[in-house]
Every structure is written in structure tokens, then in C-alpha cells.
Amino acid sequence: MTHADDTSRLPTYFISHGGGPWPWMRKEMGPTYDQLAAALADMPRQIGRTPDAILMVSAHWEAPVFTVQGNPRPPMIYDYGGFPAHTYEVRYDAPGSPELARRVQSLLAAAGLPAAIDPERGFDHGMFSPMKAMYPDAGVPVVQLSLRRGLDPAEHLALGRALAPLRDENVLIVGSGLSYHNLRNFGPQAHGVSKAFGDWLDDTAVQSAPQERVQRLQDWAAAPSARMAHPREEHLIPLMVVVGAAEQEPGERIYHEDAFMGGLVVSSYRFGAAAS
């Protein structure tokens, strides 16, 4: 069944995706992820309808050129270590969409961005962990899109601009990373640096005018505590993609914790309006 507003433009999202296979670790983790889970589970309500597909840009896939997942039935990639044995058997059996993969490749080609299709690539935990909270029945097709090695902010903003037409085609664009990602400085002692960077990120994503927002993101490494928050920026770069795809539209913080994992400031953002 279609809705009267099915032609309206979908927002884009940058989500903090948490650590490893957390949705399958309630017994081990207790309430640690309850706030994140609730924020992710609320996204379908904000969207107001079921997307035809989701294009997921995960921090956990980099390639020499932008590469699209073309596998119609992607397998699982257990790209984490040190977790309980049962988490290496979890399943999130969403279908892929070779049709969407070809559409993405053509959009990028039209924008002068070389793109490849990987017919074998599976789902990594940057996709399946948040998707388990967002769409637990795995009924929505998902296609992953890689970052490009070098992690150039301007290039990933341009990637987002090229992908923007998908928002009018009932495809949800999600950037999956973490607003703070320094595994060597985690927990209460990291509160100050994560807050300093998080405050800058809020100001950039939510308060800045479109042109200023783009400029600040391109210059993100000059932000307060930037390299303490992201010694390597692969978990931040998905934000560039979703901002590029909603360049002129306002941002809103949809998830925020001041003491995640004992002290981290972490957030997620939506760009573009929620359904009324």
C-alpha cells in the first residue's frame, strides 16, 4: 500500500552505531545500549513510511574507488573481535538490491565519480547492528556503499550530492559511524574530549547555515579535540555523505548521551524534515 506522501523527500541520517554486535548482547551488556536502541527504533516513525530500500554508508568499508554492494543476498561479515561465541553466528538476513546498486553507480558516474560494484560483499556490523534495532524483521532491502580510501571530506560531501536524487525515490540514505571513536581513550577519562568535539559537532550539524556547515566539515580536523575524538576519521566521514545529500536542509540531533560507556558524549543526527 502506498501513502499520499510517498513522493515526498526522505531525510538523511548520521547514526552512531555502537560497538560490535551489541543488539545480540543484552544479557552481557544490560541497559548500556537502551538509549541508542530506542533512538534507532524511532527512525521509522520519523520517516513516516517504509523505504523501498536503504543505502548504508558504513565506517567499516573502505575501497580504492567508491564501491557498491551488488549481492542480492549478502552474507554476514563478523568484523569484530573478542565478543562471545554466539555473536559470530548472528543473522540479519535483509535482501540486497542489485537494481539500487546499478542506480548508485550511474548517479556517481554522472557526477564524475568512478564507482565499482562488488557482487560478493556482505553486511558488516556498521550495517547489521543498527539495522537490527531500526528494522528488526530485516524486511527492507539494504545496499552498502563504501568510503573511498584517503577519506577526503570534500570528496565524500560530493558523493552525498551525487546521491541526493535517491531521496526522491524512497531510498533512505544512512551514514553509520560514531560521533566519537578513539578506542584507546574510552570511558570516563574521555568525557572532556568527547564533549569538546561533541559540542562542536552539534554546533556544526544543527546550528550552522548550510554553507558554513559544509566548510566546517571540510575543516573538521581543526575542531576542538578533533584528533583525540577521531585519531582516524573513518567513523566521522559517513557524516559528510549524508550532509552532502541534504546540503541545504536543517539538521536535528536525534540521539544524545553524556555518559555512554561510562563517560562518552555521543550523538546522532537527521538532516531534512521528519514526517508530519
mmCIF file of C-alpha atoms in Angstrom:
data_model
loop_
_atom_site.group_PDB
_atom_site.id
_atom_site.type_symbol
_atom_site.label_atom_id
_atom_site.label_comp_id
_atom_site.label_asym_id
_atom_site.label_seq_id
_atom_site.Cartn_x
_atom_site.Cartn_y
_atom_site.Cartn_z
ATOM 1 C CA MET A 1 0.000 0.000 0.000
ATOM 2 C CA THR A 2 1.312 3.461 -0.854
ATOM 3 C CA HIS A 3 0.753 6.646 1.098
ATOM 4 C CA ALA A 4 -0.278 10.027 -0.178
ATOM 5 C CA ASP A 5 3.097 11.472 0.792
ATOM 6 C CA ASP A 6 5.190 8.759 -0.854
ATOM 7 C CA THR A 7 6.577 11.300 -3.295
ATOM 8 C CA SER A 8 7.983 13.480 -0.507
ATOM 9 C CA ARG A 9 11.721 13.604 0.040
ATOM 10 C CA LEU A 10 13.193 11.365 2.720
ATOM 11 C CA PRO A 11 15.603 12.845 5.265
ATOM 12 C CA THR A 12 19.143 11.526 5.677
ATOM 13 C CA TYR A 13 20.746 10.267 8.877
ATOM 14 C CA PHE A 14 24.126 10.030 10.536
ATOM 15 C CA ILE A 15 23.913 7.424 13.278
ATOM 16 C CA SER A 16 26.300 6.369 15.995
ATOM 17 C CA HIS A 17 26.181 2.612 15.553
ATOM 18 C CA GLY A 18 27.620 1.397 18.858
ATOM 19 C CA GLY A 19 30.176 -1.319 19.437
ATOM 20 C CA GLY A 20 30.277 -4.675 17.679
ATOM 21 C CA PRO A 21 27.164 -6.900 17.741
ATOM 22 C CA TRP A 22 25.518 -5.119 20.673
ATOM 23 C CA PRO A 23 21.842 -5.867 19.832
ATOM 24 C CA TRP A 24 22.563 -9.553 20.409
ATOM 25 C CA MET A 25 24.302 -8.931 23.755
ATOM 26 C CA ARG A 26 21.520 -7.738 26.053
ATOM 27 C CA LYS A 27 22.437 -10.420 28.583
ATOM 28 C CA GLU A 28 26.067 -9.308 28.675
ATOM 29 C CA MET A 29 25.548 -5.546 28.322
ATOM 30 C CA GLY A 30 22.409 -4.906 30.372
ATOM 31 C CA PRO A 31 20.912 -1.447 29.733
ATOM 32 C CA THR A 32 24.094 0.053 28.197
ATOM 33 C CA TYR A 33 22.535 0.405 24.759
ATOM 34 C CA ASP A 34 18.935 1.124 25.707
ATOM 35 C CA GLN A 35 19.004 4.815 24.686
ATOM 36 C CA LEU A 36 20.712 4.127 21.374
ATOM 37 C CA ALA A 37 18.345 1.256 20.638
ATOM 38 C CA ALA A 38 15.322 3.466 21.349
ATOM 39 C CA ALA A 39 16.643 6.257 19.087
ATOM 40 C CA LEU A 40 17.285 3.853 16.217
ATOM 41 C CA ALA A 41 13.893 2.195 16.692
ATOM 42 C CA ASP A 42 12.225 5.619 16.441
ATOM 43 C CA MET A 43 13.612 6.344 12.983
ATOM 44 C CA PRO A 44 10.836 4.530 11.066
ATOM 45 C CA ARG A 45 8.296 6.716 12.877
ATOM 46 C CA GLN A 46 10.202 9.850 11.911
ATOM 47 C CA ILE A 47 10.343 8.726 8.295
ATOM 48 C CA GLY A 48 6.623 8.063 8.267
ATOM 49 C CA ARG A 49 6.675 5.231 5.745
ATOM 50 C CA THR A 50 8.724 2.198 4.829
ATOM 51 C CA PRO A 51 11.541 2.985 2.401
ATOM 52 C CA ASP A 52 11.843 0.897 -0.730
ATOM 53 C CA ALA A 53 15.492 0.387 0.205
ATOM 54 C CA ILE A 54 18.251 1.755 2.428
ATOM 55 C CA LEU A 55 21.638 2.882 1.183
ATOM 56 C CA MET A 56 24.052 2.447 4.086
ATOM 57 C CA VAL A 57 27.465 4.091 4.121
ATOM 58 C CA SER A 58 29.372 2.225 6.830
ATOM 59 C CA ALA A 59 32.600 3.250 8.519
ATOM 60 C CA HIS A 60 33.702 -0.359 8.178
ATOM 61 C CA TRP A 61 34.180 -0.486 4.417
ATOM 62 C CA GLU A 62 36.845 1.438 2.513
ATOM 63 C CA ALA A 63 37.831 0.839 -1.100
ATOM 64 C CA PRO A 64 40.133 2.411 -3.715
ATOM 65 C CA VAL A 65 37.069 3.789 -5.512
ATOM 66 C CA PHE A 66 33.516 4.173 -4.232
ATOM 67 C CA THR A 67 32.161 0.641 -4.345
ATOM 68 C CA VAL A 68 28.546 -0.507 -4.137
ATOM 69 C CA GLN A 69 27.361 -3.817 -2.770
ATOM 70 C CA GLY A 70 25.693 -5.729 -5.614
ATOM 71 C CA ASN A 71 24.989 -9.004 -3.841
ATOM 72 C CA PRO A 72 21.271 -9.894 -3.899
ATOM 73 C CA ARG A 73 21.627 -11.980 -0.701
ATOM 74 C CA PRO A 74 24.568 -10.532 1.219
ATOM 75 C CA PRO A 75 26.247 -12.828 3.759
ATOM 76 C CA MET A 76 27.368 -11.712 7.212
ATOM 77 C CA ILE A 77 30.819 -10.239 7.866
ATOM 78 C CA TYR A 78 31.761 -10.666 11.536
ATOM 79 C CA ASP A 79 34.266 -7.820 11.518
ATOM 80 C CA TYR A 80 34.882 -7.638 15.263
ATOM 81 C CA GLY A 81 36.942 -9.490 17.810
ATOM 82 C CA GLY A 82 36.742 -10.542 21.418
ATOM 83 C CA PHE A 83 32.975 -10.943 21.629
ATOM 84 C CA PRO A 84 31.018 -14.001 22.859
ATOM 85 C CA ALA A 85 30.955 -17.016 20.549
ATOM 86 C CA HIS A 86 27.242 -16.691 19.828
ATOM 87 C CA THR A 87 27.777 -13.269 18.217
ATOM 88 C CA TYR A 88 29.686 -14.944 15.369
ATOM 89 C CA GLU A 89 26.524 -16.801 14.411
ATOM 90 C CA VAL A 90 24.008 -13.944 14.447
ATOM 91 C CA ARG A 91 21.993 -13.310 11.295
ATOM 92 C CA TYR A 92 20.446 -10.221 9.753
ATOM 93 C CA ASP A 93 19.073 -11.529 6.500
ATOM 94 C CA ALA A 94 17.915 -8.374 4.749
ATOM 95 C CA PRO A 95 17.879 -8.686 0.968
ATOM 96 C CA GLY A 96 20.266 -6.694 -1.154
ATOM 97 C CA SER A 97 19.238 -4.783 -4.272
ATOM 98 C CA PRO A 98 21.362 -5.119 -7.414
ATOM 99 C CA GLU A 99 18.963 -2.645 -9.050
ATOM 100 C CA LEU A 100 19.776 0.030 -6.463
ATOM 101 C CA ALA A 101 23.486 -0.779 -6.770
ATOM 102 C CA ARG A 102 23.328 -0.054 -10.501
ATOM 103 C CA ARG A 103 21.363 3.141 -9.861
ATOM 104 C CA VAL A 104 24.006 4.335 -7.393
ATOM 105 C CA GLN A 105 26.790 3.537 -9.830
ATOM 106 C CA SER A 106 25.052 5.510 -12.590
ATOM 107 C CA LEU A 107 24.477 8.519 -10.317
ATOM 108 C CA LEU A 108 28.136 8.572 -9.359
ATOM 109 C CA ALA A 109 29.263 8.182 -12.964
ATOM 110 C CA ALA A 110 27.073 11.143 -13.945
ATOM 111 C CA ALA A 111 28.792 13.194 -11.240
ATOM 112 C CA GLY A 112 32.250 12.224 -12.460
ATOM 113 C CA LEU A 113 32.913 9.906 -9.520
ATOM 114 C CA PRO A 114 34.257 6.495 -10.570
ATOM 115 C CA ALA A 115 32.357 3.678 -8.903
ATOM 116 C CA ALA A 116 32.552 -0.103 -8.859
ATOM 117 C CA ILE A 117 30.067 -2.815 -7.933
ATOM 118 C CA ASP A 118 31.208 -5.674 -5.687
ATOM 119 C CA PRO A 119 28.966 -8.680 -6.383
ATOM 120 C CA GLU A 120 30.208 -10.662 -3.360
ATOM 121 C CA ARG A 121 30.389 -8.169 -0.486
ATOM 122 C CA GLY A 122 28.459 -8.998 2.687
ATOM 123 C CA PHE A 123 26.965 -6.929 5.511
ATOM 124 C CA ASP A 124 29.349 -5.582 8.176
ATOM 125 C CA HIS A 125 28.403 -4.696 11.736
ATOM 126 C CA GLY A 126 28.181 -0.987 10.884
ATOM 127 C CA MET A 127 25.095 -2.073 8.964
ATOM 128 C CA PHE A 128 23.580 -5.034 10.760
ATOM 129 C CA SER A 129 23.861 -3.832 14.359
ATOM 130 C CA PRO A 130 21.897 -0.583 13.921
ATOM 131 C CA MET A 131 19.557 -2.169 11.378
ATOM 132 C CA LYS A 132 18.598 -4.825 13.926
ATOM 133 C CA ALA A 133 17.271 -2.001 16.111
ATOM 134 C CA MET A 134 15.715 0.001 13.250
ATOM 135 C CA TYR A 135 14.040 -2.826 11.299
ATOM 136 C CA PRO A 136 14.275 -5.990 13.407
ATOM 137 C CA ASP A 137 12.421 -8.134 10.870
ATOM 138 C CA ALA A 138 15.098 -7.440 8.193
ATOM 139 C CA GLY A 139 12.379 -6.805 5.629
ATOM 140 C CA VAL A 140 13.816 -3.672 3.993
ATOM 141 C CA PRO A 141 16.429 -4.188 1.246
ATOM 142 C CA VAL A 142 19.813 -2.711 2.126
ATOM 143 C CA VAL A 143 22.767 -1.829 -0.084
ATOM 144 C CA GLN A 144 26.079 -0.808 1.426
ATOM 145 C CA LEU A 145 28.327 1.809 -0.174
ATOM 146 C CA SER A 146 31.998 2.086 0.699
ATOM 147 C CA LEU A 147 34.018 5.056 1.742
ATOM 148 C CA ARG A 148 36.925 5.932 -0.537
ATOM 149 C CA ARG A 149 40.426 5.453 0.773
ATOM 150 C CA GLY A 150 42.062 8.721 1.679
ATOM 151 C CA LEU A 151 38.858 9.751 3.479
ATOM 152 C CA ASP A 152 38.783 13.196 1.885
ATOM 153 C CA PRO A 153 35.900 15.208 3.403
ATOM 154 C CA ALA A 154 35.182 17.234 0.244
ATOM 155 C CA GLU A 155 35.071 14.087 -1.862
ATOM 156 C CA HIS A 156 32.536 12.480 0.457
ATOM 157 C CA LEU A 157 30.410 15.635 0.518
ATOM 158 C CA ALA A 158 30.437 15.428 -3.296
ATOM 159 C CA LEU A 159 29.423 11.771 -3.034
ATOM 160 C CA GLY A 160 26.414 12.816 -0.994
ATOM 161 C CA ARG A 161 25.423 15.474 -3.544
ATOM 162 C CA ALA A 162 25.509 12.827 -6.271
ATOM 163 C CA LEU A 163 23.275 10.535 -4.209
ATOM 164 C CA ALA A 164 20.679 13.191 -3.357
ATOM 165 C CA PRO A 165 18.169 12.128 -6.075
ATOM 166 C CA LEU A 166 17.663 8.845 -4.229
ATOM 167 C CA ARG A 167 15.828 10.756 -1.518
ATOM 168 C CA ASP A 168 13.039 11.426 -4.030
ATOM 169 C CA GLU A 169 12.963 7.724 -4.969
ATOM 170 C CA ASN A 170 12.020 6.444 -1.490
ATOM 171 C CA VAL A 171 15.586 5.361 -0.712
ATOM 172 C CA LEU A 172 16.808 6.182 2.792
ATOM 173 C CA ILE A 173 20.456 7.284 2.970
ATOM 174 C CA VAL A 174 22.135 6.436 6.276
ATOM 175 C CA GLY A 175 25.707 7.165 7.324
ATOM 176 C CA SER A 176 26.764 4.698 10.000
ATOM 177 C CA GLY A 177 29.720 5.649 12.188
ATOM 178 C CA LEU A 178 30.302 7.087 15.646
ATOM 179 C CA SER A 179 30.459 10.706 16.699
ATOM 180 C CA TYR A 180 33.398 9.787 18.963
ATOM 181 C CA HIS A 181 35.749 6.944 18.031
ATOM 182 C CA ASN A 182 39.009 6.590 19.906
ATOM 183 C CA LEU A 183 39.231 3.048 21.220
ATOM 184 C CA ARG A 184 42.414 3.879 23.137
ATOM 185 C CA ASN A 185 40.651 6.617 25.099
ATOM 186 C CA PHE A 186 37.277 5.216 26.073
ATOM 187 C CA GLY A 187 35.230 5.643 29.221
ATOM 188 C CA PRO A 188 35.096 8.310 31.951
ATOM 189 C CA GLN A 189 38.544 9.770 31.241
ATOM 190 C CA ALA A 190 37.402 10.647 27.708
ATOM 191 C CA HIS A 191 34.414 12.734 28.777
ATOM 192 C CA GLY A 192 36.131 16.084 28.340
ATOM 193 C CA VAL A 193 37.498 15.497 24.851
ATOM 194 C CA SER A 194 34.317 13.803 23.645
ATOM 195 C CA LYS A 195 32.253 16.718 24.975
ATOM 196 C CA ALA A 196 34.508 19.323 23.372
ATOM 197 C CA PHE A 197 34.232 17.641 19.985
ATOM 198 C CA GLY A 198 30.564 16.813 20.525
ATOM 199 C CA ASP A 199 29.716 20.448 21.245
ATOM 200 C CA TRP A 200 31.464 21.464 18.018
ATOM 201 C CA LEU A 201 29.608 18.738 16.133
ATOM 202 C CA ASP A 202 26.238 19.905 17.495
ATOM 203 C CA ASP A 203 27.016 23.473 16.501
ATOM 204 C CA THR A 204 28.108 22.364 13.057
ATOM 205 C CA ALA A 205 25.274 19.942 12.315
ATOM 206 C CA VAL A 206 22.372 21.785 13.929
ATOM 207 C CA GLN A 207 23.194 25.486 14.279
ATOM 208 C CA SER A 208 25.337 26.330 11.249
ATOM 209 C CA ALA A 209 23.930 27.676 7.988
ATOM 210 C CA PRO A 210 24.375 25.285 5.037
ATOM 211 C CA GLN A 211 27.470 26.883 3.511
ATOM 212 C CA GLU A 212 29.140 27.268 6.903
ATOM 213 C CA ARG A 213 28.282 23.679 7.814
ATOM 214 C CA VAL A 214 29.997 22.364 4.697
ATOM 215 C CA GLN A 215 33.075 24.489 5.344
ATOM 216 C CA ARG A 216 33.303 23.374 8.964
ATOM 217 C CA LEU A 217 33.021 19.726 7.970
ATOM 218 C CA GLN A 218 35.745 20.112 5.363
ATOM 219 C CA ASP A 219 37.939 21.624 8.089
ATOM 220 C CA TRP A 220 36.825 19.213 10.810
ATOM 221 C CA ALA A 221 40.395 18.362 11.882
ATOM 222 C CA ALA A 222 40.740 21.921 13.245
ATOM 223 C CA ALA A 223 37.794 21.406 15.620
ATOM 224 C CA PRO A 224 38.360 21.218 19.402
ATOM 225 C CA SER A 225 39.806 17.809 20.363
ATOM 226 C CA ALA A 226 39.272 16.602 16.795
ATOM 227 C CA ARG A 227 42.161 14.151 16.636
ATOM 228 C CA MET A 228 41.513 12.963 20.172
ATOM 229 C CA ALA A 229 37.949 12.177 19.147
ATOM 230 C CA HIS A 230 38.917 10.668 15.790
ATOM 231 C CA PRO A 231 42.570 9.610 15.565
ATOM 232 C CA ARG A 232 41.462 8.149 12.235
ATOM 233 C CA GLU A 233 38.320 9.614 10.759
ATOM 234 C CA GLU A 234 36.539 6.680 9.122
ATOM 235 C CA HIS A 235 33.753 6.823 11.741
ATOM 236 C CA LEU A 236 33.133 10.515 11.043
ATOM 237 C CA ILE A 237 33.295 10.569 7.233
ATOM 238 C CA PRO A 238 29.826 8.988 6.739
ATOM 239 C CA LEU A 239 28.501 12.265 8.177
ATOM 240 C CA MET A 240 29.936 14.104 5.177
ATOM 241 C CA VAL A 241 27.962 11.899 2.798
ATOM 242 C CA VAL A 242 24.580 12.428 4.431
ATOM 243 C CA VAL A 243 25.154 16.183 4.787
ATOM 244 C CA GLY A 244 26.099 16.384 1.111
ATOM 245 C CA ALA A 245 22.849 14.618 0.226
ATOM 246 C CA ALA A 246 20.820 17.150 2.269
ATOM 247 C CA GLU A 247 23.085 20.140 1.859
ATOM 248 C CA GLN A 248 20.522 22.928 2.131
ATOM 249 C CA GLU A 249 18.369 21.348 4.821
ATOM 250 C CA PRO A 250 18.429 21.793 8.593
ATOM 251 C CA GLY A 251 19.979 19.282 10.935
ATOM 252 C CA GLU A 252 18.496 17.959 14.152
ATOM 253 C CA ARG A 253 20.104 15.895 16.879
ATOM 254 C CA ILE A 254 18.022 12.745 17.361
ATOM 255 C CA TYR A 255 20.146 10.880 19.898
ATOM 256 C CA HIS A 256 22.494 12.080 22.609
ATOM 257 C CA GLU A 257 24.186 10.646 25.665
ATOM 258 C CA ASP A 258 26.561 12.410 28.047
ATOM 259 C CA ALA A 259 27.900 9.294 29.721
ATOM 260 C CA PHE A 260 27.846 6.474 27.170
ATOM 261 C CA MET A 261 30.111 3.600 28.241
ATOM 262 C CA GLY A 262 30.727 5.409 31.493
ATOM 263 C CA GLY A 263 31.574 8.863 30.189
ATOM 264 C CA LEU A 264 31.469 9.412 26.430
ATOM 265 C CA VAL A 265 29.425 12.108 24.713
ATOM 266 C CA VAL A 266 27.840 10.547 21.610
ATOM 267 C CA SER A 267 25.145 11.745 19.205
ATOM 268 C CA SER A 268 23.225 11.007 16.009
ATOM 269 C CA TYR A 269 21.645 13.487 13.573
ATOM 270 C CA ARG A 270 18.894 13.793 10.990
ATOM 271 C CA PHE A 271 19.093 16.161 8.034
ATOM 272 C CA GLY A 272 15.818 17.188 6.445
ATOM 273 C CA ALA A 273 12.366 17.154 7.949
ATOM 274 C CA ALA A 274 10.680 14.279 9.683
ATOM 275 C CA ALA A 275 7.225 13.215 8.504
ATOM 276 C CA SER A 276 4.498 15.406 9.950
#
